[in-house]
Amino acid sequence: MSILQVEHLNKVYPNGTEALKDISFRIEKGESVIILGHNGSGKSTLFRCVTGFEKPTKGSVNIFDRPLHPISKKELRNVRKNIGMVFQNFGLIHNLSVFQNVLFGAMGKTTFAFQTFSSFASSEWREKAMDAVERVGLVHVAKRRADQLSGGQKQRIAIARMLMQEPEVILADEPIASLDPKAGKEVMDLLWSIVEEKNLTVIAVLHQLEIAKEYGKRIIALKEGNKIIDADKDGIDETFLNSIYDLETTQKKYEEVNVRKIGGIEYSTFQ
């Protein structure tokens, strides 16, 4: 079952910048995919298009077999109920406690207003929130304000909040970009362990090549708005993978592309 289908996606900004150029791919249920590229490659624009935050100039995005463009705000909210998002800036409410931040992850599942949810949430939701806090290893700080945590702790709480949504797919945009290497590895280990436990689909946007090689089973790499890699990690030539930040080498290798079929999905591999 395809979770995400992107067909001939193009994005041109009003200033004439071509951020995405005819991007197409499919992601199946249970896949773990890294979208890789340097700053300005188009990966963040792609993320915004597949989450409905950005409208493409041309092409289509379907998630859960539903088109994202055009779509009403109400329909988009319904789609996002099944999507867990993790962002670089954490997105926590700093003057609330860790527990409250995690509890608010269930807002899409309830009819309570945001301001009153923490006061009237059922014991079931409160128990789930504490379970999520425990899962990310931060029960000991559950009563602290979010702004009193370290960067790594904040991202762990953001992951706990995401778990409250009970998502089918996780979309992570540069989840460790603002963390030091040790905290970044801990967050990635945590995120991937949850994905494996729950058999979730995960799509993570990264710019760190070594992290991508360690965690991604499939890598989609962008450069200057073009898709230059779409392959199982083990099927990509190591030299080519290491060269994606070098334009001249990339162009030479790109001309040597072979196309093969894996599981009914078209991937690009390089010699």
PDB file of C-alpha atoms in Angstrom:
ATOM      1  CA  MET A   1       0.000   0.000   0.000  1.00  0.00           C
ATOM      2  CA  SER A   2       1.373   3.408  -0.996  1.00  0.00           C
ATOM      3  CA  ILE A   3       1.394   5.879   1.883  1.00  0.00           C
ATOM      4  CA  LEU A   4       2.687   8.746  -0.248  1.00  0.00           C
ATOM      5  CA  GLN A   5       2.591   9.326  -4.004  1.00  0.00           C
ATOM      6  CA  VAL A   6       4.377  12.310  -5.532  1.00  0.00           C
ATOM      7  CA  GLU A   7       3.913  12.815  -9.271  1.00  0.00           C
ATOM      8  CA  HIS A   8       5.793  15.339 -11.433  1.00  0.00           C
ATOM      9  CA  LEU A   9       6.040  17.851  -8.616  1.00  0.00           C
ATOM     10  CA  ASN A  10       7.306  21.328  -9.497  1.00  0.00           C
ATOM     11  CA  LYS A  11       7.598  24.388  -7.301  1.00  0.00           C
ATOM     12  CA  VAL A  12       8.536  27.818  -8.642  1.00  0.00           C
ATOM     13  CA  TYR A  13       8.569  30.741  -6.218  1.00  0.00           C
ATOM     14  CA  PRO A  14       7.419  34.246  -7.215  1.00  0.00           C
ATOM     15  CA  ASN A  15      11.042  35.404  -7.553  1.00  0.00           C
ATOM     16  CA  GLY A  16      11.592  32.759 -10.247  1.00  0.00           C
ATOM     17  CA  THR A  17      13.491  30.243  -8.102  1.00  0.00           C
ATOM     18  CA  GLU A  18      12.820  26.667  -9.228  1.00  0.00           C
ATOM     19  CA  ALA A  19      12.871  24.821  -5.929  1.00  0.00           C
ATOM     20  CA  LEU A  20      11.551  21.484  -7.273  1.00  0.00           C
ATOM     21  CA  LYS A  21      11.860  20.168 -10.817  1.00  0.00           C
ATOM     22  CA  ASP A  22       9.605  17.288 -11.894  1.00  0.00           C
ATOM     23  CA  ILE A  23       9.952  15.164  -8.735  1.00  0.00           C
ATOM     24  CA  SER A  24       8.184  11.778  -8.675  1.00  0.00           C
ATOM     25  CA  PHE A  25       8.331   8.872  -6.207  1.00  0.00           C
ATOM     26  CA  ARG A  26       6.170   6.542  -4.102  1.00  0.00           C
ATOM     27  CA  ILE A  27       6.631   5.485  -0.496  1.00  0.00           C
ATOM     28  CA  GLU A  28       5.086   2.244   0.704  1.00  0.00           C
ATOM     29  CA  LYS A  29       3.715   1.351   4.120  1.00  0.00           C
ATOM     30  CA  GLY A  30       6.484   0.437   6.556  1.00  0.00           C
ATOM     31  CA  GLU A  31       9.342   2.066   4.624  1.00  0.00           C
ATOM     32  CA  SER A  32      11.998   4.179   6.326  1.00  0.00           C
ATOM     33  CA  VAL A  33      13.128   6.862   3.900  1.00  0.00           C
ATOM     34  CA  ILE A  34      15.700   9.625   4.201  1.00  0.00           C
ATOM     35  CA  ILE A  35      15.346  12.693   1.994  1.00  0.00           C
ATOM     36  CA  LEU A  36      18.887  13.999   1.731  1.00  0.00           C
ATOM     37  CA  GLY A  37      20.450  17.164   0.364  1.00  0.00           C
ATOM     38  CA  HIS A  38      22.439  20.260   1.209  1.00  0.00           C
ATOM     39  CA  ASN A  39      20.904  23.641   2.016  1.00  0.00           C
ATOM     40  CA  GLY A  40      19.015  24.935  -1.007  1.00  0.00           C
ATOM     41  CA  SER A  41      18.595  21.490  -2.577  1.00  0.00           C
ATOM     42  CA  GLY A  42      14.792  21.654  -2.358  1.00  0.00           C
ATOM     43  CA  LYS A  43      14.304  19.088   0.404  1.00  0.00           C
ATOM     44  CA  SER A  44      12.548  21.494   2.789  1.00  0.00           C
ATOM     45  CA  THR A  45      10.243  22.688   0.005  1.00  0.00           C
ATOM     46  CA  LEU A  46       9.445  19.062  -0.780  1.00  0.00           C
ATOM     47  CA  PHE A  47       8.639  18.444   2.887  1.00  0.00           C
ATOM     48  CA  ARG A  48       6.317  21.442   2.959  1.00  0.00           C
ATOM     49  CA  CYS A  49       4.532  20.235  -0.171  1.00  0.00           C
ATOM     50  CA  VAL A  50       3.944  16.718   1.180  1.00  0.00           C
ATOM     51  CA  THR A  51       2.629  18.088   4.487  1.00  0.00           C
ATOM     52  CA  GLY A  52       0.268  20.561   2.862  1.00  0.00           C
ATOM     53  CA  PHE A  53       2.091  23.662   4.107  1.00  0.00           C
ATOM     54  CA  GLU A  54       3.112  24.610   0.569  1.00  0.00           C
ATOM     55  CA  LYS A  55       1.127  24.480  -2.659  1.00  0.00           C
ATOM     56  CA  PRO A  56       3.075  23.087  -5.638  1.00  0.00           C
ATOM     57  CA  THR A  57       3.197  24.992  -8.902  1.00  0.00           C
ATOM     58  CA  LYS A  58       2.524  21.812 -10.842  1.00  0.00           C
ATOM     59  CA  GLY A  59       2.126  18.108 -10.112  1.00  0.00           C
ATOM     60  CA  SER A  60       0.321  16.162  -7.411  1.00  0.00           C
ATOM     61  CA  VAL A  61       0.775  14.814  -3.889  1.00  0.00           C
ATOM     62  CA  ASN A  62      -1.434  11.998  -2.569  1.00  0.00           C
ATOM     63  CA  ILE A  63      -1.195  10.740   1.001  1.00  0.00           C
ATOM     64  CA  PHE A  64      -3.342   7.841   2.211  1.00  0.00           C
ATOM     65  CA  ASP A  65      -4.803   7.886  -1.343  1.00  0.00           C
ATOM     66  CA  ARG A  66      -6.123  11.411  -0.795  1.00  0.00           C
ATOM     67  CA  PRO A  67      -4.925  14.412  -2.831  1.00  0.00           C
ATOM     68  CA  LEU A  68      -3.384  17.237  -0.828  1.00  0.00           C
ATOM     69  CA  HIS A  69      -3.842  19.851  -3.529  1.00  0.00           C
ATOM     70  CA  PRO A  70      -6.478  21.206  -3.754  1.00  0.00           C
ATOM     71  CA  ILE A  71      -7.868  20.397  -0.314  1.00  0.00           C
ATOM     72  CA  SER A  72      -9.970  22.250   2.244  1.00  0.00           C
ATOM     73  CA  LYS A  73      -8.571  23.157   5.655  1.00  0.00           C
ATOM     74  CA  LYS A  74     -10.992  20.742   7.313  1.00  0.00           C
ATOM     75  CA  GLU A  75      -9.950  17.865   5.043  1.00  0.00           C
ATOM     76  CA  LEU A  76      -6.282  18.673   5.602  1.00  0.00           C
ATOM     77  CA  ARG A  77      -6.788  18.543   9.380  1.00  0.00           C
ATOM     78  CA  ASN A  78      -8.388  15.121   9.009  1.00  0.00           C
ATOM     79  CA  VAL A  79      -5.446  13.870   6.953  1.00  0.00           C
ATOM     80  CA  ARG A  80      -2.935  15.212   9.478  1.00  0.00           C
ATOM     81  CA  LYS A  81      -4.602  13.299  12.314  1.00  0.00           C
ATOM     82  CA  ASN A  82      -2.755  10.224  11.030  1.00  0.00           C
ATOM     83  CA  ILE A  83       0.559  12.006  10.499  1.00  0.00           C
ATOM     84  CA  GLY A  84       3.064  12.553  13.286  1.00  0.00           C
ATOM     85  CA  MET A  85       5.366  15.507  12.602  1.00  0.00           C
ATOM     86  CA  VAL A  86       8.716  16.226  14.214  1.00  0.00           C
ATOM     87  CA  PHE A  87      10.349  19.584  13.512  1.00  0.00           C
ATOM     88  CA  GLN A  88      13.777  21.104  13.965  1.00  0.00           C
ATOM     89  CA  ASN A  89      12.481  23.816  16.325  1.00  0.00           C
ATOM     90  CA  PHE A  90      10.593  21.306  18.566  1.00  0.00           C
ATOM     91  CA  GLY A  91       7.327  23.293  18.564  1.00  0.00           C
ATOM     92  CA  LEU A  92       6.809  23.064  22.326  1.00  0.00           C
ATOM     93  CA  ILE A  93       4.857  25.565  24.442  1.00  0.00           C
ATOM     94  CA  HIS A  94       7.608  26.823  26.709  1.00  0.00           C
ATOM     95  CA  ASN A  95       5.535  28.025  29.660  1.00  0.00           C
ATOM     96  CA  LEU A  96       3.724  24.693  30.010  1.00  0.00           C
ATOM     97  CA  SER A  97       5.003  21.554  31.672  1.00  0.00           C
ATOM     98  CA  VAL A  98       6.476  18.603  29.848  1.00  0.00           C
ATOM     99  CA  PHE A  99       3.380  16.568  30.726  1.00  0.00           C
ATOM    100  CA  GLN A 100       0.999  19.234  29.380  1.00  0.00           C
ATOM    101  CA  ASN A 101       2.948  19.522  26.131  1.00  0.00           C
ATOM    102  CA  VAL A 102       2.720  15.779  25.608  1.00  0.00           C
ATOM    103  CA  LEU A 103      -0.961  15.696  26.545  1.00  0.00           C
ATOM    104  CA  PHE A 104      -1.758  18.300  23.895  1.00  0.00           C
ATOM    105  CA  GLY A 105      -0.572  15.798  21.282  1.00  0.00           C
ATOM    106  CA  ALA A 106      -3.992  14.156  21.649  1.00  0.00           C
ATOM    107  CA  MET A 107      -5.896  17.316  20.715  1.00  0.00           C
ATOM    108  CA  GLY A 108      -6.712  16.013  17.241  1.00  0.00           C
ATOM    109  CA  LYS A 109      -8.459  13.024  18.826  1.00  0.00           C
ATOM    110  CA  THR A 110     -10.773  15.068  21.052  1.00  0.00           C
ATOM    111  CA  THR A 111     -13.433  17.779  20.861  1.00  0.00           C
ATOM    112  CA  PHE A 112     -12.067  19.866  23.733  1.00  0.00           C
ATOM    113  CA  ALA A 113     -10.771  23.364  23.101  1.00  0.00           C
ATOM    114  CA  PHE A 114      -6.993  23.773  23.394  1.00  0.00           C
ATOM    115  CA  GLN A 115      -7.202  26.040  26.446  1.00  0.00           C
ATOM    116  CA  THR A 116      -9.286  23.607  28.497  1.00  0.00           C
ATOM    117  CA  PHE A 117      -8.001  20.229  27.355  1.00  0.00           C
ATOM    118  CA  SER A 118      -5.344  19.799  30.033  1.00  0.00           C
ATOM    119  CA  SER A 119      -7.915  20.487  32.766  1.00  0.00           C
ATOM    120  CA  PHE A 120     -10.631  18.177  31.464  1.00  0.00           C
ATOM    121  CA  ALA A 121      -8.640  15.409  29.779  1.00  0.00           C
ATOM    122  CA  SER A 122      -9.784  11.964  30.826  1.00  0.00           C
ATOM    123  CA  SER A 123      -7.714   9.705  33.038  1.00  0.00           C
ATOM    124  CA  GLU A 124      -7.177   7.511  29.966  1.00  0.00           C
ATOM    125  CA  TRP A 125      -5.488  10.334  28.030  1.00  0.00           C
ATOM    126  CA  ARG A 126      -3.474  11.347  31.070  1.00  0.00           C
ATOM    127  CA  GLU A 127      -2.224   7.794  31.479  1.00  0.00           C
ATOM    128  CA  LYS A 128      -1.315   7.633  27.783  1.00  0.00           C
ATOM    129  CA  ALA A 129       0.571  10.916  28.083  1.00  0.00           C
ATOM    130  CA  MET A 130       2.604   9.650  31.020  1.00  0.00           C
ATOM    131  CA  ASP A 131       3.297   6.406  29.149  1.00  0.00           C
ATOM    132  CA  ALA A 132       4.612   8.475  26.230  1.00  0.00           C
ATOM    133  CA  VAL A 133       6.820  10.520  28.562  1.00  0.00           C
ATOM    134  CA  GLU A 134       8.141   7.290  30.065  1.00  0.00           C
ATOM    135  CA  ARG A 135       8.777   5.848  26.584  1.00  0.00           C
ATOM    136  CA  VAL A 136      11.167   8.688  25.784  1.00  0.00           C
ATOM    137  CA  GLY A 137      12.860   8.346  29.179  1.00  0.00           C
ATOM    138  CA  LEU A 138      11.860  11.662  30.734  1.00  0.00           C
ATOM    139  CA  VAL A 139       9.439  10.844  33.558  1.00  0.00           C
ATOM    140  CA  HIS A 140      11.784  12.566  35.985  1.00  0.00           C
ATOM    141  CA  VAL A 141      11.200  15.941  34.284  1.00  0.00           C
ATOM    142  CA  ALA A 142       7.467  15.548  33.589  1.00  0.00           C
ATOM    143  CA  LYS A 143       6.531  18.477  35.860  1.00  0.00           C
ATOM    144  CA  ARG A 144       9.190  20.875  34.590  1.00  0.00           C
ATOM    145  CA  ARG A 145       8.455  23.704  32.194  1.00  0.00           C
ATOM    146  CA  ALA A 146       9.497  22.891  28.647  1.00  0.00           C
ATOM    147  CA  ASP A 147      11.883  25.859  28.494  1.00  0.00           C
ATOM    148  CA  GLN A 148      13.945  24.321  31.303  1.00  0.00           C
ATOM    149  CA  LEU A 149      14.996  21.341  29.196  1.00  0.00           C
ATOM    150  CA  SER A 150      18.060  20.770  27.041  1.00  0.00           C
ATOM    151  CA  GLY A 151      17.714  20.610  23.267  1.00  0.00           C
ATOM    152  CA  GLY A 152      17.866  16.821  23.218  1.00  0.00           C
ATOM    153  CA  GLN A 153      15.231  16.579  25.942  1.00  0.00           C
ATOM    154  CA  LYS A 154      12.952  18.987  24.068  1.00  0.00           C
ATOM    155  CA  GLN A 155      13.101  16.846  20.943  1.00  0.00           C
ATOM    156  CA  ARG A 156      12.360  13.732  22.994  1.00  0.00           C
ATOM    157  CA  ILE A 157       9.277  15.469  24.382  1.00  0.00           C
ATOM    158  CA  ALA A 158       8.269  16.478  20.863  1.00  0.00           C
ATOM    159  CA  ILE A 159       8.480  12.791  19.916  1.00  0.00           C
ATOM    160  CA  ALA A 160       6.387  11.828  22.966  1.00  0.00           C
ATOM    161  CA  ARG A 161       3.770  14.411  21.955  1.00  0.00           C
ATOM    162  CA  MET A 162       3.754  12.965  18.442  1.00  0.00           C
ATOM    163  CA  LEU A 163       3.126   9.476  19.881  1.00  0.00           C
ATOM    164  CA  MET A 164      -0.110  10.753  21.419  1.00  0.00           C
ATOM    165  CA  GLN A 165      -1.484  11.164  17.895  1.00  0.00           C
ATOM    166  CA  GLU A 166      -1.095   7.404  17.299  1.00  0.00           C
ATOM    167  CA  PRO A 167       0.124   8.184  13.764  1.00  0.00           C
ATOM    168  CA  GLU A 168       0.450   5.849  10.798  1.00  0.00           C
ATOM    169  CA  VAL A 169       3.358   7.794   9.331  1.00  0.00           C
ATOM    170  CA  ILE A 170       6.040  10.038  10.817  1.00  0.00           C
ATOM    171  CA  LEU A 171       7.368  13.035   8.895  1.00  0.00           C
ATOM    172  CA  ALA A 172      10.502  14.518  10.444  1.00  0.00           C
ATOM    173  CA  ASP A 173      12.060  17.738   9.166  1.00  0.00           C
ATOM    174  CA  GLU A 174      15.711  18.087  10.205  1.00  0.00           C
ATOM    175  CA  PRO A 175      14.939  16.572  13.633  1.00  0.00           C
ATOM    176  CA  ILE A 176      18.553  16.780  14.871  1.00  0.00           C
ATOM    177  CA  ALA A 177      19.829  19.870  13.050  1.00  0.00           C
ATOM    178  CA  SER A 178      19.934  21.971  16.232  1.00  0.00           C
ATOM    179  CA  LEU A 179      21.404  19.244  18.458  1.00  0.00           C
ATOM    180  CA  ASP A 180      24.972  18.286  19.275  1.00  0.00           C
ATOM    181  CA  PRO A 181      26.176  14.946  17.820  1.00  0.00           C
ATOM    182  CA  LYS A 182      25.606  12.939  21.014  1.00  0.00           C
ATOM    183  CA  ALA A 183      22.061  14.249  21.548  1.00  0.00           C
ATOM    184  CA  GLY A 184      21.347  13.892  17.838  1.00  0.00           C
ATOM    185  CA  LYS A 185      22.289  10.215  17.832  1.00  0.00           C
ATOM    186  CA  GLU A 186      20.176   9.580  20.924  1.00  0.00           C
ATOM    187  CA  VAL A 187      17.154  11.202  19.271  1.00  0.00           C
ATOM    188  CA  MET A 188      17.620   9.248  16.035  1.00  0.00           C
ATOM    189  CA  ASP A 189      18.030   5.979  17.969  1.00  0.00           C
ATOM    190  CA  LEU A 190      14.843   6.743  19.881  1.00  0.00           C
ATOM    191  CA  LEU A 191      12.854   7.725  16.805  1.00  0.00           C
ATOM    192  CA  TRP A 192      13.915   4.665  14.805  1.00  0.00           C
ATOM    193  CA  SER A 193      13.285   2.283  17.714  1.00  0.00           C
ATOM    194  CA  ILE A 194       9.710   3.602  17.940  1.00  0.00           C
ATOM    195  CA  VAL A 195       9.260   3.225  14.196  1.00  0.00           C
ATOM    196  CA  GLU A 196      10.387  -0.410  14.366  1.00  0.00           C
ATOM    197  CA  GLU A 197       8.265  -1.196  17.450  1.00  0.00           C
ATOM    198  CA  LYS A 198       5.081   0.121  15.864  1.00  0.00           C
ATOM    199  CA  ASN A 199       5.897  -0.772  12.249  1.00  0.00           C
ATOM    200  CA  LEU A 200       5.411   2.833  11.176  1.00  0.00           C
ATOM    201  CA  THR A 201       6.358   4.548   7.954  1.00  0.00           C
ATOM    202  CA  VAL A 202       8.967   7.267   8.489  1.00  0.00           C
ATOM    203  CA  ILE A 203      10.170   9.968   6.120  1.00  0.00           C
ATOM    204  CA  ALA A 204      12.982  12.103   7.516  1.00  0.00           C
ATOM    205  CA  VAL A 205      14.563  15.137   5.881  1.00  0.00           C
ATOM    206  CA  LEU A 206      18.268  15.388   6.713  1.00  0.00           C
ATOM    207  CA  HIS A 207      21.426  17.040   5.451  1.00  0.00           C
ATOM    208  CA  GLN A 208      23.886  14.888   7.419  1.00  0.00           C
ATOM    209  CA  LEU A 209      25.241  12.250   5.051  1.00  0.00           C
ATOM    210  CA  GLU A 210      26.634   9.943   7.751  1.00  0.00           C
ATOM    211  CA  ILE A 211      23.335   9.936   9.662  1.00  0.00           C
ATOM    212  CA  ALA A 212      21.455   9.167   6.451  1.00  0.00           C
ATOM    213  CA  LYS A 213      23.717   6.197   5.719  1.00  0.00           C
ATOM    214  CA  GLU A 214      23.299   4.835   9.248  1.00  0.00           C
ATOM    215  CA  TYR A 215      19.513   5.054   9.565  1.00  0.00           C
ATOM    216  CA  GLY A 216      17.879   5.191   6.147  1.00  0.00           C
ATOM    217  CA  LYS A 217      17.028   1.990   4.292  1.00  0.00           C
ATOM    218  CA  ARG A 218      16.047   4.007   1.234  1.00  0.00           C
ATOM    219  CA  ILE A 219      17.569   7.341   0.291  1.00  0.00           C
ATOM    220  CA  ILE A 220      16.078  10.023  -1.922  1.00  0.00           C
ATOM    221  CA  ALA A 221      18.640  12.741  -2.614  1.00  0.00           C
ATOM    222  CA  LEU A 222      17.933  16.146  -4.109  1.00  0.00           C
ATOM    223  CA  LYS A 223      20.307  18.630  -5.664  1.00  0.00           C
ATOM    224  CA  GLU A 224      19.306  22.023  -7.031  1.00  0.00           C
ATOM    225  CA  GLY A 225      15.678  20.886  -7.132  1.00  0.00           C
ATOM    226  CA  ASN A 226      16.408  17.659  -9.030  1.00  0.00           C
ATOM    227  CA  LYS A 227      16.026  14.113  -7.727  1.00  0.00           C
ATOM    228  CA  ILE A 228      19.458  12.580  -8.245  1.00  0.00           C
ATOM    229  CA  ILE A 229      19.119   9.426  -6.139  1.00  0.00           C
ATOM    230  CA  ASP A 230      16.173   7.200  -5.309  1.00  0.00           C
ATOM    231  CA  ALA A 231      17.443   3.826  -4.194  1.00  0.00           C
ATOM    232  CA  ASP A 232      17.848   1.282  -1.471  1.00  0.00           C
ATOM    233  CA  LYS A 233      20.923   2.331   0.523  1.00  0.00           C
ATOM    234  CA  ASP A 234      22.720  -0.927  -0.188  1.00  0.00           C
ATOM    235  CA  GLY A 235      22.181  -0.422  -3.934  1.00  0.00           C
ATOM    236  CA  ILE A 236      23.925   2.953  -4.104  1.00  0.00           C
ATOM    237  CA  ASP A 237      27.572   3.219  -5.031  1.00  0.00           C
ATOM    238  CA  GLU A 238      29.407   4.588  -1.976  1.00  0.00           C
ATOM    239  CA  THR A 239      31.534   6.962  -4.046  1.00  0.00           C
ATOM    240  CA  PHE A 240      28.470   8.440  -5.674  1.00  0.00           C
ATOM    241  CA  LEU A 241      26.664   8.789  -2.361  1.00  0.00           C
ATOM    242  CA  ASN A 242      29.658  10.641  -0.932  1.00  0.00           C
ATOM    243  CA  SER A 243      29.764  12.910  -3.973  1.00  0.00           C
ATOM    244  CA  ILE A 244      26.261  14.342  -3.837  1.00  0.00           C
ATOM    245  CA  TYR A 245      27.608  17.608  -2.473  1.00  0.00           C
ATOM    246  CA  ASP A 246      29.991  17.896  -5.425  1.00  0.00           C
ATOM    247  CA  LEU A 247      28.153  19.157  -8.522  1.00  0.00           C
ATOM    248  CA  GLU A 248      30.682  18.130 -11.178  1.00  0.00           C
ATOM    249  CA  THR A 249      31.022  14.564  -9.906  1.00  0.00           C
ATOM    250  CA  THR A 250      27.289  14.276  -9.425  1.00  0.00           C
ATOM    251  CA  GLN A 251      26.502  15.332 -12.987  1.00  0.00           C
ATOM    252  CA  LYS A 252      28.998  12.837 -14.390  1.00  0.00           C
ATOM    253  CA  LYS A 253      27.575   9.995 -12.330  1.00  0.00           C
ATOM    254  CA  TYR A 254      24.007  11.071 -13.031  1.00  0.00           C
ATOM    255  CA  GLU A 255      24.597  10.515 -16.748  1.00  0.00           C
ATOM    256  CA  GLU A 256      25.543   6.900 -15.987  1.00  0.00           C
ATOM    257  CA  VAL A 257      22.200   6.115 -14.357  1.00  0.00           C
ATOM    258  CA  ASN A 258      20.631   2.706 -14.698  1.00  0.00           C
ATOM    259  CA  VAL A 259      17.022   2.090 -13.810  1.00  0.00           C
ATOM    260  CA  ARG A 260      15.832  -1.072 -12.131  1.00  0.00           C
ATOM    261  CA  LYS A 261      12.649  -2.271 -10.511  1.00  0.00           C
ATOM    262  CA  ILE A 262      12.480  -3.267  -6.866  1.00  0.00           C
ATOM    263  CA  GLY A 263       9.178  -4.434  -5.472  1.00  0.00           C
ATOM    264  CA  GLY A 264       7.257  -2.729  -8.236  1.00  0.00           C
ATOM    265  CA  ILE A 265       8.809   0.666  -7.454  1.00  0.00           C
ATOM    266  CA  GLU A 266      11.212   2.355  -9.832  1.00  0.00           C
ATOM    267  CA  TYR A 267      14.508   3.232  -8.219  1.00  0.00           C
ATOM    268  CA  SER A 268      17.587   4.857  -9.672  1.00  0.00           C
ATOM    269  CA  THR A 269      20.984   3.295  -9.086  1.00  0.00           C
ATOM    270  CA  PHE A 270      24.405   4.477 -10.123  1.00  0.00           C
ATOM    271  CA  GLN A 271      27.576   2.768 -11.241  1.00  0.00           C
TER     272      GLN A 271
END
